[in-house]
């Protein structure tokens, strides 16, 4: 049973436009959420995170939105650039329980930026 | 440069053999993790360790073993009991588990294949 779901395996966006990647979760104990970017044959690179006490976190071109009632978060990339083409993973953790219990990942969304 | 080093990048194993994947970090992180990634799948947690000489099973620990004798090292052994070992293995570390602003950092992975 998937606790973190990324329902779009791929997404194609024109360069300069906004990319919106979505993620849904089912576990109410999750209270810390992260987005990672991954290129083939490399490890994931941390992009941005958000805790459940906030509904928005911004870092440059990247903004993450959290809707706790809907158990939904999204990553916005504005403007999209060719180097943004990669697989994006949503991940979640119940950190406030004191745990370093590892992250639960979605299956990823392959973002393709078209020139 | 501080980081996480996984070696080797590619590893081949014959049926029935055990094989050990190396993971070393010089970030002075307390917690370390092993994940497995299969094609089209997210990362799944195999084992994690919050402190030296202590480790816990993750979601898919069967057929794997680990040790944590030193803070900077967390080797993973894929035993012959692991029925489907072909995968991309990722090691990660973080400061005192998962806290806000202290995400997990990943190595570049080891791809294990069965001959």
XYZ file of C-alpha atoms in Angstrom:
230
model
C 0.000 0.000 0.000
C 1.604 3.220 -1.169
C 1.681 5.899 1.483
C 3.144 8.526 -0.846
C 1.722 8.746 -4.351
C 2.883 10.622 -7.393
C 0.195 9.845 -9.928
C 1.869 11.407 -12.954
C 4.788 9.268 -14.182
C 5.812 12.025 -16.566
C 5.159 15.693 -17.285
C 6.187 17.771 -20.272
C 6.446 21.567 -19.910
C 7.652 24.256 -22.249
C 10.777 26.161 -21.249
C 9.922 29.349 -19.387
C 6.509 28.124 -18.232
C 5.519 26.846 -14.809
C 6.033 23.189 -13.881
C 3.677 21.790 -11.243
C 4.432 18.404 -9.743
C 1.895 16.818 -7.433
C 2.092 14.412 -4.530
C -0.538 12.841 -2.282
C -0.031 10.999 0.987
C -2.222 8.799 3.147
C -0.378 8.581 6.467
C -1.604 11.245 8.905
C 1.580 10.832 10.946
C 3.682 12.373 8.201
C 4.652 15.907 9.153
C 7.766 16.653 7.172
C 7.887 16.570 3.405
C 10.758 16.839 0.954
C 11.321 17.033 -2.765
C 14.361 15.470 -4.397
C 15.622 15.735 -7.960
C 17.371 12.806 -9.576
C 19.361 12.304 -12.753
C 19.950 8.783 -14.151
C 22.707 6.805 -12.409
C 23.106 9.479 -9.732
C 21.834 9.861 -6.200
C 18.866 12.147 -5.458
C 19.655 15.766 -4.690
C 17.648 17.578 -2.037
C 15.606 20.497 -3.420
C 13.233 21.852 -0.811
C 11.256 20.760 2.226
C 8.251 21.822 4.268
C 6.970 20.975 7.710
C 3.329 20.545 8.565
C 3.241 23.784 10.521
C 3.600 25.711 7.270
C 1.605 25.703 4.052
C 4.224 27.211 1.772
C 7.982 27.294 1.479
C 9.895 29.117 -1.204
C 13.494 28.865 -2.392
C 14.364 30.729 -5.561
C 12.483 29.208 -8.486
C 11.098 26.413 -6.316
C 7.986 26.650 -4.133
C 6.359 23.821 -2.243
C 2.734 24.045 -1.134
C 1.179 21.817 1.513
C -2.552 21.225 1.972
C -2.818 19.144 5.131
C -6.574 18.688 5.001
C -6.306 17.228 1.501
C -3.044 15.403 2.295
C -1.597 16.937 -0.826
C 1.563 18.796 -1.680
C 2.883 20.286 -4.864
C 6.164 21.605 -6.193
C 6.118 24.635 -8.471
C 9.100 25.501 -10.637
C 9.010 28.947 -12.208
C 10.337 29.558 -14.787
C 11.180 26.065 -15.990
C 14.651 25.619 -17.462
C 16.176 22.818 -19.566
C 18.372 21.764 -16.648
C 15.226 21.023 -14.664
C 14.611 17.930 -16.785
C 14.962 15.058 -14.311
C 12.931 12.706 -12.143
C 11.396 14.391 -9.093
C 10.634 12.402 -5.974
C 8.289 13.414 -3.217
C 9.234 12.023 0.209
C 7.694 12.132 3.669
C 8.628 11.478 7.266
C 7.077 11.578 10.699
C 10.064 13.409 12.177
C 8.388 14.922 15.181
C 8.057 11.456 16.646
C 11.788 11.677 17.195
C 12.451 9.225 14.473
C 15.271 8.918 12.060
C 13.163 6.204 10.584
C 13.983 6.899 7.003
C 11.899 8.533 4.320
C 8.905 7.163 2.442
C 9.181 7.985 -1.252
C 6.740 8.286 -4.094
C 7.534 6.609 -7.420
C 8.667 9.829 -9.013
C 7.601 12.092 -11.878
C 9.802 12.480 -14.915
C 9.791 16.172 -15.822
C 10.737 17.011 -19.391
C 11.342 20.644 -20.291
C 10.733 21.286 -23.973
C 12.727 24.074 -25.682
C 34.972 17.988 0.018
C 32.366 16.617 2.384
C 30.066 13.976 1.029
C 28.956 10.383 0.777
C 31.012 7.900 -1.198
C 29.573 4.660 -2.472
C 31.754 2.062 -4.083
C 31.891 0.443 -6.488
C 29.569 2.197 -8.935
C 28.825 -1.088 -10.738
C 28.921 -4.520 -9.148
C 28.254 -7.967 -10.525
C 27.403 -11.014 -8.487
C 27.021 -14.649 -9.290
C 24.040 -16.583 -8.072
C 24.501 -17.773 -4.493
C 27.198 -15.264 -3.582
C 27.129 -12.637 -0.886
C 28.340 -9.178 -1.850
C 29.082 -6.082 0.243
C 28.395 -2.514 -0.859
C 30.465 0.217 0.704
C 29.175 3.542 2.025
C 31.431 6.132 3.664
C 30.531 9.670 4.763
C 32.717 12.486 6.056
C 29.844 14.811 6.958
C 29.946 13.821 10.640
C 26.340 12.716 10.342
C 24.885 10.469 13.019
C 22.241 8.690 10.982
C 22.803 6.575 7.884
C 20.396 4.747 5.580
C 20.268 2.242 2.756
C 17.611 2.392 0.057
C 16.908 0.310 -2.992
C 15.496 1.648 -6.267
C 13.956 -0.526 -8.959
C 12.995 0.743 -12.443
C 9.893 2.919 -12.328
C 9.793 2.717 -8.561
C 10.536 5.041 -5.716
C 13.237 4.396 -3.155
C 12.480 1.769 -0.515
C 14.203 1.676 2.858
C 16.313 -1.409 3.603
C 18.095 -0.560 6.874
C 18.915 2.521 8.888
C 21.209 3.387 11.756
C 20.844 6.336 14.122
C 24.069 5.802 16.060
C 27.149 3.615 16.022
C 26.571 -0.050 16.896
C 22.836 0.283 16.427
C 20.669 -0.289 13.361
C 17.051 -1.029 12.517
C 15.264 -2.884 9.745
C 13.435 -0.855 7.161
C 10.582 -1.933 4.924
C 12.475 -4.513 2.852
C 15.288 -5.866 5.079
C 14.925 -9.552 4.170
C 18.048 -10.892 2.483
C 20.210 -7.963 3.595
C 22.518 -7.304 6.544
C 24.395 -4.230 7.786
C 26.922 -3.172 10.394
C 27.748 0.194 11.955
C 31.086 -0.152 13.707
C 32.198 3.367 12.845
C 30.252 6.606 12.549
C 31.426 7.228 9.011
C 30.801 3.748 7.590
C 27.625 1.746 6.966
C 28.292 -1.253 4.667
C 25.400 -3.265 3.232
C 25.715 -6.988 2.515
C 23.377 -8.478 -0.059
C 23.127 -12.137 0.878
C 22.222 -15.121 -1.256
C 18.854 -15.107 0.534
C 17.863 -11.955 -1.363
C 15.833 -13.401 -4.238
C 15.893 -10.396 -6.521
C 19.045 -8.410 -5.783
C 19.406 -6.645 -9.126
C 18.727 -2.982 -8.351
C 20.235 0.451 -7.789
C 21.340 0.841 -4.174
C 21.551 4.254 -2.536
C 23.154 5.208 0.749
C 22.164 8.371 2.612
C 23.024 10.183 5.808
C 21.578 12.944 7.949
C 22.278 14.825 11.169
C 20.552 13.185 14.137
C 17.814 11.745 11.973
C 15.343 13.838 10.086
C 14.829 17.368 11.301
C 13.642 20.496 9.606
C 16.364 21.931 7.433
C 18.485 18.814 7.819
C 17.430 16.497 5.041
C 19.057 13.259 4.027
C 21.972 13.523 1.634
C 22.599 10.747 -0.839
C 25.586 9.091 -2.451
C 25.673 8.380 -6.172
C 24.613 4.784 -5.805
C 25.827 1.296 -6.685
C 24.170 -0.682 -9.459
C 24.176 -4.384 -8.626
C 23.574 -6.960 -11.356
C 23.356 -10.747 -11.265
C 25.491 -12.710 -13.727
